[in-house]
Coordinates of C-alpha atoms in Angstrom, one line a residue:
M1 CA -12.7 40.0 39.5
H2 CA -15.8 37.9 40.1
C3 CA -17.2 39.2 36.8
V4 CA -14.1 38.2 34.9
R5 CA -14.1 34.8 36.5
R6 CA -17.8 34.4 35.5
I7 CA -17.1 35.5 31.9
L8 CA -14.1 33.2 31.8
N9 CA -16.2 30.3 33.0
T10 CA -18.8 31.2 30.4
A11 CA -16.0 31.3 27.7
Q12 CA -14.8 27.9 28.8
R13 CA -18.4 26.6 28.6
N14 CA -18.7 28.2 25.2
L15 CA -15.5 26.5 24.1
R16 CA -16.8 23.1 25.2
V17 CA -20.1 23.7 23.5
C18 CA -18.4 25.0 20.3
N19 CA -15.8 22.3 20.5
N20 CA -18.6 19.8 20.6
A21 CA -20.3 21.5 17.7
D22 CA -17.0 21.7 15.9
T23 CA -16.3 18.0 16.6
V24 CA -19.8 17.1 15.3
Y25 CA -19.5 19.2 12.2
R26 CA -15.9 18.4 11.3
S27 CA -16.2 14.7 12.4
S28 CA -19.3 14.4 10.2
G29 CA -17.3 16.0 7.3
I30 CA -14.2 13.8 7.8
Q31 CA -16.4 10.7 8.3
N32 CA -18.1 11.4 5.0
V33 CA -14.8 11.7 3.3
V34 CA -13.6 8.5 4.9
R35 CA -16.7 6.6 3.9
R36 CA -16.5 7.9 0.3
S37 CA -12.8 7.1 0.2
N38 CA -13.3 3.5 1.3
H39 CA -16.5 3.0 -0.6
D40 CA -16.0 0.3 -3.3
S41 CA -16.3 1.6 -6.8
E42 CA -18.9 0.1 -9.1
E43 CA -18.7 -3.7 -9.3
Y44 CA -16.9 -4.7 -12.5
V45 CA -19.4 -6.5 -14.7
S46 CA -17.6 -8.5 -17.4
T47 CA -19.1 -8.3 -20.9
E48 CA -17.4 -11.6 -21.8
D49 CA -19.9 -14.3 -22.6
E50 CA -19.7 -17.6 -20.7
K51 CA -17.6 -19.3 -23.4
E52 CA -15.0 -16.5 -23.4
Q53 CA -14.8 -16.6 -19.6
Q54 CA -14.3 -20.4 -19.6
T55 CA -11.6 -20.1 -22.3
Y56 CA -9.8 -17.5 -20.4
V57 CA -9.9 -19.5 -17.1
Q58 CA -8.4 -22.5 -19.0
I59 CA -5.6 -20.3 -20.4
A60 CA -4.9 -18.7 -17.0
N61 CA -4.8 -22.1 -15.3
R62 CA -2.3 -23.3 -17.8
Y63 CA 0.1 -20.4 -17.5
L64 CA -0.5 -19.4 -13.9
G65 CA -1.3 -22.8 -12.4
V66 CA -4.1 -23.7 -10.0
A67 CA -3.7 -22.6 -6.4
L68 CA -7.0 -23.3 -4.7
D69 CA -6.3 -26.9 -3.7
G70 CA -2.8 -26.0 -2.3
H71 CA 0.6 -27.7 -2.8
R72 CA 3.3 -29.4 -0.9
T73 CA 6.0 -27.1 -2.2
F74 CA 9.7 -27.4 -2.7
V75 CA 11.4 -24.0 -2.7
L76 CA 14.5 -23.5 -4.9
Q77 CA 16.3 -20.3 -4.3
P78 CA 18.7 -19.4 -7.2
Y79 CA 21.3 -16.7 -6.8
I80 CA 24.1 -15.2 -8.8
K81 CA 27.4 -16.0 -7.3
W82 CA 29.4 -13.0 -8.6
G83 CA 29.4 -10.4 -11.3
R84 CA 27.2 -7.4 -12.2
D85 CA 23.9 -9.2 -11.4
K86 CA 24.9 -10.4 -7.9
K87 CA 22.6 -8.9 -5.2
R88 CA 24.8 -7.2 -2.7
N89 CA 22.3 -5.8 -0.2
T90 CA 20.8 -9.1 0.8
S91 CA 21.8 -12.8 1.0
P92 CA 20.5 -16.1 -0.4
E93 CA 19.4 -17.1 3.1
L94 CA 17.3 -13.9 3.5
Q95 CA 15.9 -14.4 0.0
M96 CA 15.0 -18.0 0.9
A97 CA 13.2 -16.8 4.1
E98 CA 11.0 -14.5 2.1
A99 CA 10.3 -17.2 -0.5
V100 CA 9.2 -19.5 2.2
A101 CA 7.0 -16.7 3.7
L102 CA 5.4 -16.2 0.3
I103 CA 4.4 -19.9 0.1
R104 CA 3.1 -20.0 3.6
T105 CA 0.9 -17.0 2.8
L106 CA -1.1 -19.0 0.4
P107 CA -4.0 -21.0 1.9
N108 CA -3.4 -24.8 1.9
W109 CA 0.2 -24.4 0.7
C110 CA 3.2 -25.6 2.7
V111 CA 6.9 -26.0 2.3
V112 CA 8.3 -29.5 2.4
G113 CA 11.9 -28.8 1.3
T114 CA 14.3 -26.1 0.3
K115 CA 17.6 -25.8 -1.7
Y116 CA 20.0 -23.1 -2.8
A117 CA 21.2 -22.9 -6.4
P118 CA 24.4 -20.8 -7.0
L119 CA 24.5 -19.8 -10.6
L120 CA 26.4 -17.6 -13.1
T121 CA 23.3 -16.8 -15.1
L122 CA 19.5 -17.3 -14.8
Q123 CA 19.1 -17.6 -18.6
R124 CA 19.9 -21.4 -19.2
K125 CA 17.1 -23.4 -20.7
Q126 CA 17.0 -25.8 -17.8
L127 CA 18.2 -23.1 -15.4
L128 CA 20.5 -25.6 -13.6
G129 CA 23.4 -27.8 -14.9
S130 CA 23.0 -31.5 -15.2
G131 CA 24.7 -32.3 -11.9
S132 CA 22.6 -29.8 -10.0
L133 CA 19.5 -31.1 -11.6
N134 CA 20.3 -34.7 -10.6
D135 CA 20.9 -33.6 -7.0
L136 CA 17.7 -31.7 -7.0
K137 CA 15.7 -34.7 -8.3
N138 CA 17.1 -36.8 -5.5
E139 CA 16.0 -34.3 -2.9
L140 CA 12.5 -34.1 -4.5
S141 CA 12.2 -37.9 -4.3
K142 CA 12.7 -37.8 -0.5
C143 CA 10.0 -35.2 0.3
H144 CA 7.4 -35.9 -2.4
P145 CA 6.4 -32.3 -3.3
T146 CA 3.5 -31.6 -5.6
A147 CA 5.0 -28.3 -6.9
V148 CA 8.4 -26.5 -7.2
F149 CA 8.7 -22.8 -6.5
V150 CA 11.7 -21.2 -8.2
S151 CA 12.1 -18.0 -6.3
T152 CA 13.2 -15.7 -9.1
N153 CA 11.1 -12.9 -10.5
L154 CA 10.2 -14.3 -13.8
L155 CA 11.1 -17.6 -15.5
K156 CA 10.9 -18.0 -19.3
F157 CA 8.1 -20.4 -20.3
V158 CA 10.7 -22.7 -21.9
Q159 CA 12.4 -23.0 -18.6
I160 CA 9.2 -23.8 -16.8
T161 CA 8.3 -26.4 -19.5
E162 CA 11.8 -28.0 -19.3
L163 CA 11.7 -28.2 -15.5
E164 CA 8.2 -29.5 -15.4
K165 CA 9.2 -32.3 -17.8
I166 CA 12.2 -33.2 -15.6
F167 CA 10.4 -33.0 -12.2
G168 CA 6.9 -34.2 -13.4
I169 CA 5.2 -31.5 -11.2
P170 CA 4.1 -27.9 -11.7
V171 CA 6.8 -25.1 -11.5
Y172 CA 6.1 -21.6 -10.3
D173 CA 8.1 -18.4 -10.3
R174 CA 7.7 -15.3 -8.0
Y175 CA 5.4 -13.5 -10.4
S176 CA 2.9 -16.4 -10.5
I177 CA 3.0 -17.0 -6.7
V178 CA 2.4 -13.3 -5.9
I179 CA -0.5 -13.2 -8.4
H180 CA -2.0 -16.2 -6.5
I181 CA -1.6 -14.3 -3.2
F182 CA -3.2 -11.3 -4.8
R183 CA -6.1 -13.4 -6.0
A184 CA -6.6 -14.9 -2.5
H185 CA -6.5 -11.5 -0.8
A186 CA -8.5 -9.4 -3.3
K187 CA -12.0 -8.8 -1.7
T188 CA -13.2 -5.6 -3.3
A189 CA -14.1 -4.9 -6.9
E190 CA -11.2 -2.5 -7.2
A191 CA -8.6 -5.0 -5.9
K192 CA -10.0 -7.8 -8.1
L193 CA -9.9 -5.5 -11.2
Q194 CA -6.2 -4.6 -10.5
V195 CA -5.2 -8.2 -9.9
A196 CA -6.9 -9.2 -13.2
L197 CA -5.0 -6.6 -15.0
A198 CA -1.7 -7.5 -13.3
E199 CA -1.9 -11.1 -14.4
L200 CA -2.6 -10.4 -18.1
P201 CA 1.0 -9.4 -19.0
Y202 CA 2.3 -12.6 -17.5
I203 CA -0.2 -14.8 -19.4
R204 CA 0.4 -12.9 -22.6
K205 CA 4.2 -13.2 -22.3
K206 CA 4.0 -17.0 -21.7
I207 CA 1.6 -17.5 -24.6
F208 CA 3.8 -15.6 -27.0
E209 CA 6.9 -17.5 -25.8
T210 CA 5.2 -20.8 -26.5
C211 CA 4.2 -19.7 -30.0
V212 CA 7.5 -18.5 -31.3
T213 CA 8.4 -20.5 -34.5
H214 CA 11.9 -21.5 -35.5
S215 CA 11.9 -18.5 -37.9
G216 CA 11.2 -16.1 -35.0
A217 CA 7.6 -15.4 -35.9
I218 CA 4.9 -15.4 -33.2
N219 CA 2.2 -17.9 -34.1
V220 CA -0.8 -17.1 -31.9
T221 CA -4.3 -18.0 -33.0
E222 CA -6.6 -15.0 -33.9
D223 CA -9.2 -16.1 -31.3
T224 CA -6.7 -16.2 -28.5
K225 CA -5.3 -12.8 -29.5
L226 CA -8.8 -11.3 -29.7
L227 CA -9.7 -12.8 -26.3
L228 CA -6.7 -11.3 -24.6
D229 CA -6.9 -7.9 -26.4
G230 CA -10.6 -7.6 -25.6
K231 CA -10.1 -8.5 -21.9
E232 CA -7.2 -6.1 -21.6
K233 CA -9.2 -3.3 -23.2
R234 CA -12.2 -3.8 -20.9
L235 CA -10.0 -3.9 -17.8
K236 CA -8.1 -0.8 -18.8
N237 CA -11.4 1.0 -19.3
E238 CA -12.5 0.0 -15.9
L239 CA -9.2 1.2 -14.5
K240 CA -9.8 4.6 -16.1
K241 CA -13.1 4.7 -14.2
L242 CA -11.3 3.8 -11.0
Q243 CA -8.9 6.7 -11.7
Q244 CA -11.8 9.1 -12.1
H245 CA -13.4 7.8 -8.9
R246 CA -10.2 8.4 -7.0
R247 CA -9.8 11.9 -8.4
I248 CA -13.3 12.8 -7.3
I249 CA -12.5 11.5 -3.8
R250 CA -9.2 13.4 -3.7
S251 CA -10.9 16.7 -4.8
Q252 CA -13.4 16.2 -2.0
R253 CA -10.7 15.8 0.5
K254 CA -9.0 18.9 -0.8
K255 CA -12.2 20.8 -0.7
H256 CA -12.8 19.9 3.0
G257 CA -9.2 20.8 3.7
F258 CA -8.2 17.6 5.6
P259 CA -4.5 17.0 5.5
T260 CA -3.4 13.5 4.4
V261 CA -0.6 11.3 5.7
A262 CA 0.2 8.2 3.6
V263 CA 1.7 5.2 5.3
V264 CA 3.9 3.2 2.9
G265 CA 6.4 0.3 3.4
Y266 CA 7.5 -3.2 2.6
T267 CA 4.8 -5.8 2.8
N268 CA 4.1 -6.9 6.4
A269 CA 6.1 -4.0 7.8
G270 CA 3.2 -3.0 10.1
K271 CA 1.4 -0.3 8.1
T272 CA -2.2 -1.2 9.2
C273 CA -1.0 -1.8 12.8
L274 CA 0.6 1.6 12.8
I275 CA -2.6 3.3 11.6
K276 CA -4.6 1.5 14.2
A277 CA -2.2 2.8 16.9
L278 CA -2.3 6.4 15.5
T279 CA -6.1 6.5 15.2
D280 CA -7.3 4.2 18.0
D281 CA -9.5 2.6 15.5
S282 CA -10.5 -0.8 17.0
S283 CA -12.2 -1.9 13.8
L284 CA -8.8 -2.3 12.1
Q285 CA -7.6 -5.9 12.3
P286 CA -4.0 -6.2 11.1
R287 CA -2.9 -9.6 9.8
D288 CA 0.6 -11.0 10.1
E289 CA 1.0 -12.1 6.5
L290 CA 2.3 -10.8 3.2
F291 CA 0.1 -8.5 1.1
A292 CA -2.7 -8.5 3.7
T293 CA -3.7 -5.1 2.3
L294 CA -4.4 -4.7 -1.4
D295 CA -6.8 -1.7 -1.2
T296 CA -5.9 1.8 -0.4
T297 CA -8.1 2.8 2.5
T298 CA -8.5 6.0 4.5
H299 CA -8.8 6.4 8.3
Q300 CA -9.5 9.5 10.4
G301 CA -7.1 10.6 13.1
I302 CA -6.5 13.6 15.3
L303 CA -3.2 15.3 16.2
P304 CA -2.2 16.8 19.6
N305 CA -3.2 20.3 18.4
R306 CA -6.7 18.9 17.6
L307 CA -6.1 19.0 13.9
K308 CA -8.1 16.3 12.1
I309 CA -6.2 14.4 9.4
L310 CA -6.6 11.4 7.2
Y311 CA -4.2 8.4 7.3
I312 CA -4.0 6.4 4.0
D313 CA -3.1 2.7 4.2
T314 CA -1.5 1.3 1.0
I315 CA -0.5 -2.0 -0.6
G316 CA 3.0 -3.2 0.4
F317 CA 6.1 -3.4 -1.7
I318 CA 8.2 -6.5 -2.4
Q319 CA 11.5 -7.1 -4.1
D320 CA 12.3 -9.1 -7.2
V321 CA 9.0 -8.9 -9.1
P322 CA 8.5 -7.2 -12.5
E323 CA 7.1 -3.7 -12.6
T324 CA 4.1 -5.0 -14.6
L325 CA 2.9 -6.8 -11.5
I326 CA 2.6 -3.6 -9.4
E327 CA 1.7 -1.2 -12.3
P328 CA -2.1 -1.6 -12.1
F329 CA -2.0 -0.7 -8.4
V330 CA -0.4 2.7 -9.1
V331 CA -3.9 4.0 -9.6
T332 CA -4.6 3.6 -5.9
L333 CA -1.0 4.4 -4.9
E334 CA -1.6 7.8 -6.3
D335 CA -3.4 8.6 -3.1
A336 CA -0.1 8.1 -1.3
I337 CA 2.0 9.9 -4.0
I338 CA 0.0 13.1 -3.6
A339 CA -0.3 13.0 0.2
D340 CA 0.9 16.0 2.2
V341 CA 3.3 13.8 4.2
V342 CA 4.5 10.2 3.6
V343 CA 5.4 7.9 6.5
H344 CA 7.8 5.1 5.5
I345 CA 7.4 2.4 8.1
Y346 CA 9.9 -0.5 8.2
D347 CA 10.5 -3.5 10.4
V348 CA 13.7 -2.6 12.2
S349 CA 14.0 -6.1 13.6
H350 CA 13.8 -7.8 10.2
P351 CA 17.1 -9.5 9.1
D352 CA 16.6 -8.2 5.5
L353 CA 16.0 -4.7 6.7
K354 CA 18.6 -3.0 4.4
A355 CA 17.3 -4.5 1.2
Q356 CA 13.7 -3.9 2.1
Y357 CA 14.3 -0.3 3.1
Q358 CA 16.3 0.5 0.0
H359 CA 13.7 -1.1 -2.3
V360 CA 10.9 1.0 -0.9
Q361 CA 12.9 4.2 -1.0
K362 CA 14.0 3.6 -4.6
T363 CA 10.4 3.0 -5.6
I364 CA 8.7 5.9 -3.9
K365 CA 11.3 8.7 -4.0
P366 CA 11.0 9.4 -7.7
M367 CA 7.2 9.8 -7.3
L368 CA 7.3 12.3 -4.4
D369 CA 9.3 15.2 -5.7
D370 CA 10.6 17.0 -2.6
R371 CA 7.8 16.1 -0.3
P372 CA 8.9 15.0 3.2
I373 CA 9.2 11.4 4.2
I374 CA 9.1 10.5 7.9
D375 CA 11.1 7.2 8.6
V376 CA 9.5 5.0 11.2
A377 CA 11.4 2.1 12.7
N378 CA 8.7 -0.3 13.8
K379 CA 9.2 -3.1 16.3
C380 CA 11.8 -1.1 18.2
D381 CA 11.1 -3.2 21.3
L382 CA 12.6 -6.2 19.6
V383 CA 16.1 -4.7 19.0
Q384 CA 18.8 -2.9 20.9
S385 CA 18.6 0.9 20.8
D386 CA 21.9 1.3 18.9
C387 CA 20.3 -0.7 16.0
I388 CA 17.8 2.1 15.3
P389 CA 18.9 4.8 12.8
K390 CA 19.2 8.2 14.4
D391 CA 17.0 9.9 11.8
A392 CA 14.1 7.5 12.4
I393 CA 11.2 7.7 14.9
A394 CA 11.4 4.5 16.9
V395 CA 8.0 2.9 17.6
S396 CA 6.3 -0.3 18.4
A397 CA 2.9 -0.2 16.7
K398 CA 1.8 -3.2 18.8
T399 CA 2.8 -1.9 22.2
L400 CA 2.3 1.8 21.4
I401 CA 5.9 2.8 22.2
G402 CA 6.8 6.1 20.5
I403 CA 3.3 6.7 19.0
D404 CA 2.8 10.0 20.8
L405 CA 6.2 11.2 19.6
L406 CA 5.3 10.2 16.1
R407 CA 2.0 12.2 16.3
L408 CA 4.0 15.2 17.3
K409 CA 6.5 14.7 14.4
I410 CA 3.6 14.3 11.9
Q411 CA 2.1 17.5 13.3
E412 CA 5.4 19.4 13.0
V413 CA 6.0 18.3 9.4
L414 CA 2.3 18.9 8.4
L415 CA 2.3 22.5 9.7
A416 CA 5.6 23.1 7.8
T417 CA 4.4 21.7 4.5
T418 CA 0.6 22.3 4.2
G419 CA 0.6 26.1 4.6
L420 CA -1.3 25.9 7.8
L421 CA -0.8 29.0 10.0
S422 CA -1.2 29.4 13.7
I423 CA -3.0 32.7 14.4
R424 CA -4.9 34.4 17.2
A425 CA -8.2 35.9 16.5
R426 CA -10.3 38.3 18.7
V427 CA -14.0 37.7 18.2
K428 CA -17.1 38.4 20.2
S429 CA -18.3 35.5 22.2
G430 CA -21.2 33.7 20.6
S431 CA -20.8 35.7 17.4
A432 CA -21.2 34.5 13.8
A433 CA -17.4 35.1 13.4
A434 CA -16.6 32.8 16.3
A435 CA -19.0 30.2 14.8
W436 CA -17.3 30.5 11.4
L437 CA -13.9 29.8 12.9
Y438 CA -15.1 26.8 14.9
K439 CA -16.8 25.5 11.8
M440 CA -14.2 26.1 9.1
T441 CA -10.9 25.8 11.0
T442 CA -9.2 24.1 13.9
V443 CA -9.5 26.0 17.1
T444 CA -6.8 24.8 19.5
N445 CA -7.4 27.1 22.4
A446 CA -9.9 29.8 23.6
Q447 CA -9.6 32.4 26.4
A448 CA -11.7 35.3 27.5
D449 CA -10.1 38.7 26.5
P450 CA -8.8 40.1 29.8
D451 CA -9.6 43.7 28.5
D452 CA -13.1 42.9 27.5
A453 CA -14.8 39.9 28.8
Q454 CA -17.4 39.9 26.0
Y455 CA -14.7 38.8 23.6
L456 CA -12.7 35.6 23.1
I457 CA -9.1 35.2 22.0
L458 CA -9.0 32.1 19.8
E459 CA -5.9 30.3 18.7
V460 CA -6.6 28.9 15.3
L461 CA -4.9 26.7 12.7
I462 CA -5.9 28.1 9.3
T463 CA -4.6 28.3 5.7
S464 CA -3.9 31.5 3.9
V465 CA -6.9 30.8 1.7
E466 CA -9.2 30.4 4.7
I467 CA -7.9 33.7 6.1
Q468 CA -9.0 35.5 3.0
K469 CA -12.4 33.7 3.2
F470 CA -12.7 34.8 6.8
K471 CA -12.0 38.4 5.9
N472 CA -14.6 38.2 3.1
F473 CA -17.1 36.7 5.6
L474 CA -16.5 39.6 8.0
K475 CA -17.2 42.2 5.3
Q476 CA -20.7 40.7 4.6

């Protein structure tokens, strides 16, 4: 009995030592993958000469406006009163709240007035009828704004031009405002590249709209066309390099065998805050603003069964913007699209929850095939329990309510979808076989064999491929 106890104590010491070695090895591996994943790709060096750059800046400023100095902004929220185009999963008031939040996200911008505009169509040249325009002009004269934000996804250039003539100040739509937010938040070369590519379709569309002749022909100068075509070609080539960079990173992750969990959701739903809670990574600093995250970043975590995994943070979604605005970011969203499990986090306390949830689901589901999605109702501490859907995991990323339950759910779904098997292996204590299992798999438990104290019974998480590799190793 004393001998068995001694061997068991030795086995436990071996487990601690091997666990430490396993932690060092696998942590080193996962840290290398994280560093590589979050390492910025090569800085984009424009081959435009200084004159071309200045010309493009002038064009961009004309069609996107200038945001750096800020604006006292009047927000106009148009909405369709009835008919096929009426939005039925939200309300003008909720749309207005998001429009105001967009403006307040921009540095030095503020909201000095708001107005709703019930319409039958968004296609009128001046957008509003003469009576509504006069009422709006009167309201503008009272609060003295320096810009008007028409919160609809994309205005025609003729509409912007007409409204600017009437109001005497710049007019912005949602596309241009979101681009300015992207510009303000883009810090890495990857993000700046994607933002530059996202703004080009807007600028090109506005230029072409201004150059349509009475006969319907598009009269754009050859220099302008060459400038835009050349810039677009260079940016797309850089985007291809970014795709290759991301593929290499993904292949390395696959080679190391680290499962991936992508966290997606509406902008400002709490994605970064949730990853911080799941990983205990104090370096993550979530910000309470729209589109705080533009880059796809990777963060290491560990599940209750000691399985090391990678959490992927992604750019947030938003309603009522053209697909061309988000399209360049699909390159980095691919990391989420091919993740083993997707966690869809939403702000369960948000008044516009229904529209936000449906928008994200509609966007991501076609990309995911049949891969599982875990719904996470964040900020559950701010609502009554009966407001939380029964099929969602209720959490508060800020106060850590429900985080342990979510880890268990992620663990359950990962084991079911990644081909990881839970097996028991009998190996000699201190043997090369034991070292291989600690190095190449996740050992969740170890006990001395009661029939032969020189052996250990290891409980291991392993893939079928690794099982075959282990068998081949034993034959050597």
